[in-house]
Short mmCIF file of C-alpha atoms in Angstrom, two decimals:
data_model
loop_
_atom_site.label_atom_id
_atom_site.label_comp_id
_atom_site.label_asym_id
_atom_site.label_seq_id
_atom_site.Cartn_x
_atom_site.Cartn_y
_atom_site.Cartn_z
CA VAL A 1 107.51 -90.59 123.23
CA ARG A 2 108.39 -89.33 119.75
CA VAL A 3 110.41 -86.12 119.45
CA PRO A 4 111.94 -84.22 116.52
CA GLU A 5 115.31 -85.50 115.34
CA GLY A 6 117.26 -82.43 116.57
CA LEU A 7 115.80 -82.68 120.07
CA PHE A 8 116.50 -86.42 120.13
CA ALA A 9 120.18 -85.74 119.39
CA GLU A 10 120.34 -83.36 122.36
CA LEU A 11 118.54 -85.79 124.67
CA SER A 12 120.85 -88.67 123.70
CA SER A 13 123.63 -87.23 125.87
CA CYS A 14 121.38 -87.02 128.96
CA THR A 15 121.43 -89.64 131.71
CA SER A 16 117.85 -88.88 132.77
CA VAL A 17 114.98 -86.85 131.38
CA GLU A 18 111.89 -85.53 133.18
CA VAL A 19 108.85 -85.02 130.98
CA GLN A 20 105.84 -83.00 132.09
CA GLY A 21 102.65 -82.47 130.19
CA ALA A 22 98.89 -82.79 130.14
CA LEU A 23 97.32 -85.96 128.78
CA GLU A 24 94.66 -85.25 126.19
CA ILE A 25 92.35 -88.07 125.16
CA ARG A 26 90.28 -87.63 122.01
CA GLU A 27 87.81 -90.07 120.51
CA SER A 28 87.56 -90.36 116.75
CA THR A 29 85.90 -92.62 114.23
CA LEU A 30 88.11 -94.44 111.74
CA SER A 31 86.88 -95.80 108.43
CA ASN A 32 87.97 -98.77 106.37
CA VAL A 33 87.53 -98.77 102.59
CA ILE A 34 86.04 -101.98 101.18
CA GLY A 35 85.38 -102.95 97.56
CA VAL A 36 83.98 -106.20 96.16
CA TYR A 37 84.91 -107.72 92.80
CA PRO A 38 81.96 -110.08 92.20
CA GLY A 39 82.73 -113.67 91.34
CA LYS A 40 80.71 -116.48 89.81
CA SER A 41 79.85 -117.77 93.29
CA ARG A 42 78.73 -115.23 95.90
CA ASP A 43 78.97 -117.72 98.78
CA ALA A 44 82.77 -117.64 99.22
CA ALA A 45 85.42 -114.92 99.13
CA ILE A 46 89.11 -114.10 99.08
CA LEU A 47 90.09 -111.04 101.10
CA VAL A 48 92.99 -108.97 99.74
CA THR A 49 94.01 -106.59 102.53
CA ALA A 50 96.44 -103.72 103.13
CA HIS A 51 96.49 -100.93 105.71
CA PHE A 52 96.57 -97.33 104.52
CA ASP A 53 97.35 -95.60 107.81
CA HIS A 54 100.80 -94.62 109.05
CA VAL A 55 102.19 -92.73 112.02
CA GLY A 56 101.54 -89.36 110.33
CA GLY A 57 103.62 -86.49 111.62
CA TYR A 58 104.93 -84.88 114.78
CA GLY A 59 105.16 -81.11 114.77
CA ASP A 60 106.84 -80.11 111.52
CA VAL A 61 108.25 -83.61 110.92
CA VAL A 62 106.34 -85.71 108.35
CA TYR A 63 106.51 -89.51 108.22
CA PRO A 64 105.59 -90.31 104.59
CA GLY A 65 104.87 -94.02 105.02
CA ALA A 66 105.74 -94.96 101.43
CA MET A 67 106.89 -98.50 102.11
CA ASP A 68 104.71 -98.90 105.21
CA ASN A 69 102.23 -99.08 103.73
CA ALA A 70 101.49 -97.06 100.61
CA SER A 71 103.29 -99.91 98.83
CA GLY A 72 100.75 -102.50 99.99
CA VAL A 73 97.82 -100.25 99.05
CA ALA A 74 99.36 -99.65 95.61
CA VAL A 75 99.59 -103.41 95.01
CA LEU A 76 96.01 -103.86 96.24
CA LEU A 77 94.71 -101.19 93.84
CA GLN A 78 96.73 -102.52 90.90
CA THR A 79 95.47 -106.05 91.58
CA ALA A 80 91.89 -104.74 91.46
CA ARG A 81 92.69 -102.86 88.24
CA LEU A 82 94.16 -105.97 86.57
CA LEU A 83 91.07 -108.02 87.40
CA THR A 84 88.71 -105.26 86.22
CA GLU A 85 90.48 -104.29 83.01
CA GLY A 86 91.01 -107.94 82.11
CA LYS A 87 87.30 -108.64 82.77
CA ILE A 88 88.44 -111.79 84.56
CA GLU A 89 85.68 -114.02 85.88
CA THR A 90 86.77 -115.23 89.29
CA PRO A 91 85.07 -118.33 90.74
CA CYS A 92 84.18 -116.44 93.94
CA ASP A 93 84.17 -112.85 95.22
CA VAL A 94 87.46 -111.01 95.74
CA VAL A 95 87.00 -108.47 98.53
CA PHE A 96 89.57 -105.65 98.62
CA CYS A 97 89.99 -104.30 102.15
CA ALA A 98 91.99 -101.13 102.79
CA PHE A 99 92.21 -101.07 106.57
CA ASN A 100 92.73 -98.10 108.86
CA GLY A 101 94.34 -98.13 112.30
CA GLU A 102 96.86 -100.94 111.78
CA ASP A 103 99.63 -98.96 113.43
CA MET A 104 97.29 -98.29 116.36
CA GLY A 105 96.91 -102.00 117.07
CA LEU A 106 95.03 -103.55 114.10
CA LYS A 107 91.95 -101.44 114.89
CA GLY A 108 90.46 -101.44 111.40
CA SER A 109 90.92 -105.14 110.64
CA ALA A 110 89.67 -106.10 114.11
CA ALA A 111 86.51 -104.03 113.61
CA PHE A 112 86.00 -105.61 110.17
CA CYS A 113 86.24 -109.08 111.70
CA GLU A 114 83.50 -108.22 114.19
CA GLU A 115 81.06 -107.87 111.31
CA GLU A 116 79.12 -110.90 110.10
CA LEU A 117 80.45 -111.59 106.61
CA PRO A 118 77.93 -112.86 104.02
CA TYR A 119 80.11 -115.83 103.05
CA ARG A 120 80.25 -119.50 103.92
CA ALA A 121 84.03 -119.64 103.39
CA VAL A 122 86.71 -116.90 103.48
CA ASN A 123 90.52 -116.77 103.09
CA GLY A 124 92.76 -113.71 103.41
CA VAL A 125 95.96 -112.41 101.78
CA ASN A 126 97.59 -109.40 103.46
CA LEU A 127 100.02 -106.99 101.76
CA ASP A 128 102.39 -105.00 103.97
CA THR A 129 105.75 -103.29 103.33
CA LEU A 130 106.57 -104.22 99.73
CA GLY A 131 108.67 -103.13 96.76
CA ALA A 132 112.04 -102.42 98.38
CA LYS A 133 114.87 -101.56 95.99
CA GLY A 134 117.54 -104.24 95.80
CA ALA A 135 115.42 -106.81 97.60
CA GLU A 136 115.43 -110.45 96.57
CA ALA A 137 113.12 -113.02 98.17
CA LEU A 138 109.84 -111.82 99.60
CA GLU A 139 108.71 -113.17 102.94
CA VAL A 140 105.51 -115.22 103.08
CA SER A 141 103.99 -115.86 106.49
CA ASP A 142 103.90 -119.44 107.73
CA THR A 143 100.34 -119.08 109.04
CA ASP A 144 98.71 -121.40 106.49
CA ASP A 145 100.84 -124.08 104.80
CA ALA A 146 98.65 -124.55 101.71
CA MET A 147 98.21 -120.85 100.96
CA SER A 148 101.88 -120.10 101.69
CA GLU A 149 102.94 -122.74 99.16
CA GLN A 150 100.54 -121.32 96.55
CA MET A 151 101.91 -117.83 97.20
CA VAL A 152 105.50 -118.98 96.60
CA GLU A 153 104.39 -120.70 93.35
CA ALA A 154 102.55 -117.57 92.17
CA LEU A 155 105.63 -115.42 92.89
CA ALA A 156 107.79 -117.75 90.80
CA GLN A 157 105.41 -117.36 87.85
CA VAL A 158 106.19 -113.62 87.66
CA GLY A 159 109.95 -114.02 88.25
CA LEU A 160 110.01 -113.41 92.00
CA SER A 161 111.08 -115.69 94.82
CA GLY A 162 109.45 -116.20 98.20
CA THR A 163 110.56 -117.64 101.51
CA VAL A 164 108.09 -118.96 104.06
CA VAL A 165 108.94 -117.53 107.49
CA GLU A 166 107.35 -116.37 110.72
CA VAL A 167 106.03 -112.88 109.99
CA GLY A 168 105.32 -110.14 112.54
CA ASN A 169 102.02 -108.62 113.53
CA SER A 170 99.95 -107.17 110.69
CA ASP A 171 96.29 -107.24 109.68
CA HIS A 172 96.39 -110.95 108.85
CA ALA A 173 96.73 -111.54 112.61
CA ALA A 174 93.27 -110.06 113.19
CA LEU A 175 91.84 -112.40 110.54
CA LEU A 176 93.54 -115.39 112.12
CA ARG A 177 92.13 -114.50 115.54
CA SER A 178 88.68 -114.58 113.95
CA GLN A 179 89.29 -118.06 112.53
CA ILE A 180 89.82 -116.77 108.97
CA PRO A 181 92.77 -118.56 107.32
CA ALA A 182 95.21 -115.87 106.20
CA ILE A 183 98.76 -115.22 105.10
CA SER A 184 100.84 -112.06 104.74
CA LEU A 185 103.37 -110.97 102.12
CA GLY A 186 106.17 -108.48 102.76
CA GLU A 187 109.85 -107.68 102.37
CA ALA A 188 112.55 -109.10 104.65
CA VAL A 189 113.19 -106.97 107.72
CA GLU A 190 116.68 -105.90 106.62
CA HIS A 191 115.12 -103.98 103.70
CA TYR A 192 112.93 -101.75 105.86
CA GLU A 193 114.56 -101.71 109.30
CA GLY A 194 115.46 -98.14 110.19
CA ILE A 195 113.24 -96.81 107.38
CA ILE A 196 109.62 -97.43 108.34
CA HIS A 197 108.11 -95.23 111.04
CA THR A 198 110.73 -92.56 110.26
CA PRO A 199 110.87 -89.53 107.93
CA ALA A 200 113.12 -91.66 105.68
CA ASP A 201 110.19 -93.84 104.53
CA THR A 202 109.89 -92.12 101.16
CA VAL A 203 109.02 -93.28 97.66
CA ASP A 204 112.74 -93.20 96.76
CA ASN A 205 113.08 -96.54 98.56
CA LEU A 206 110.57 -98.26 96.28
CA ASP A 207 111.03 -100.18 93.04
CA PRO A 208 107.92 -99.60 90.85
CA GLU A 209 108.71 -102.58 88.61
CA ARG A 210 108.87 -104.88 91.63
CA LEU A 211 105.52 -103.57 92.85
CA GLU A 212 103.99 -104.25 89.43
CA GLN A 213 105.34 -107.82 89.50
CA ILE A 214 103.86 -108.35 92.97
CA ALA A 215 100.48 -107.06 91.75
CA GLN A 216 100.57 -109.53 88.85
CA GLU A 217 101.33 -112.28 91.35
CA ALA A 218 98.52 -111.14 93.65
CA GLN A 219 96.08 -111.21 90.75
CA ALA A 220 97.12 -114.74 89.76
CA LEU A 221 96.97 -115.91 93.37
CA SER A 222 93.53 -114.34 93.85
CA GLU A 223 92.24 -116.30 90.86
CA LYS A 224 93.81 -119.55 92.07
CA LEU A 225 92.61 -119.19 95.66
CA SER A 226 89.20 -118.08 94.42
CA ALA A 227 88.85 -121.30 92.41
CA LYS A 228 89.85 -123.46 95.38
CA GLN A 229 87.62 -121.52 97.74
CA ALA A 230 84.61 -121.89 95.45
CA GLN A 231 85.35 -125.60 95.04
CA ALA A 232 85.62 -126.07 98.81
CA ASP A 233 82.35 -124.21 99.28
CA GLU A 234 80.58 -126.45 96.76
CA LEU A 235 81.94 -129.53 98.52
CA GLY A 236 80.66 -128.11 101.80
CA LYS A 237 77.20 -127.60 100.32
CA SER A 238 77.20 -131.16 98.91
CA ALA A 239 78.24 -132.58 102.29
CA GLY A 240 75.44 -130.64 103.96
CA ILE A 241 72.87 -131.97 101.48
CA LEU A 242 74.09 -135.56 101.95
CA ALA A 243 74.00 -135.14 105.72
CA GLY A 244 70.44 -133.90 105.45
CA GLU A 245 69.44 -136.91 103.35
CA MET A 246 70.93 -139.44 105.75
#
């Protein structure tokens, strides 16, 4: 149960609290926002994902959600802008997925994964809780060794460092459950603990220059992964043709 800060302070001195109220259940339709940057090959794709929902507000209290996860969406949009303005030809499609309902249990990404994607091969890179002021190494999920290593290399190219660790539940988990190889990039927990999911999650906590560096890294990584994905897809096609000839 979430309550305004003043009421929480009063309740903190209580030994027990009785809550009464009527349960109201409402159904609503959530929408994801998907954009495709076409590549040379249309048979494979890299997914760049970030959730745009947050916990919203309670009464008069607003939870801005700047770090979680306007920061990830900002990096996603800037990555798309860098590819577009640079007129960069990627070897395969780069699909930008802004997911809804992450804070409700990965609803948007799970629904996306239920759709039949028009690709033979897909990899995913998730962006969540980025750009903290004073932060050093970014955390890269340990969910795919090859992609995690490439992520750390791409970070180094733009002057950032990355550490491969076990990362908590975000939209990459929905991709993994659907057998889509995926990794996630975010700040270390000490840089957002006590900030996210509170009214304190404001833009004042963010470093715009760091976000720009991460976007440059994401663009470089998208190109690199796109090339490897297209190459793997071509090898898969060749293997299928050889198998058919045998």
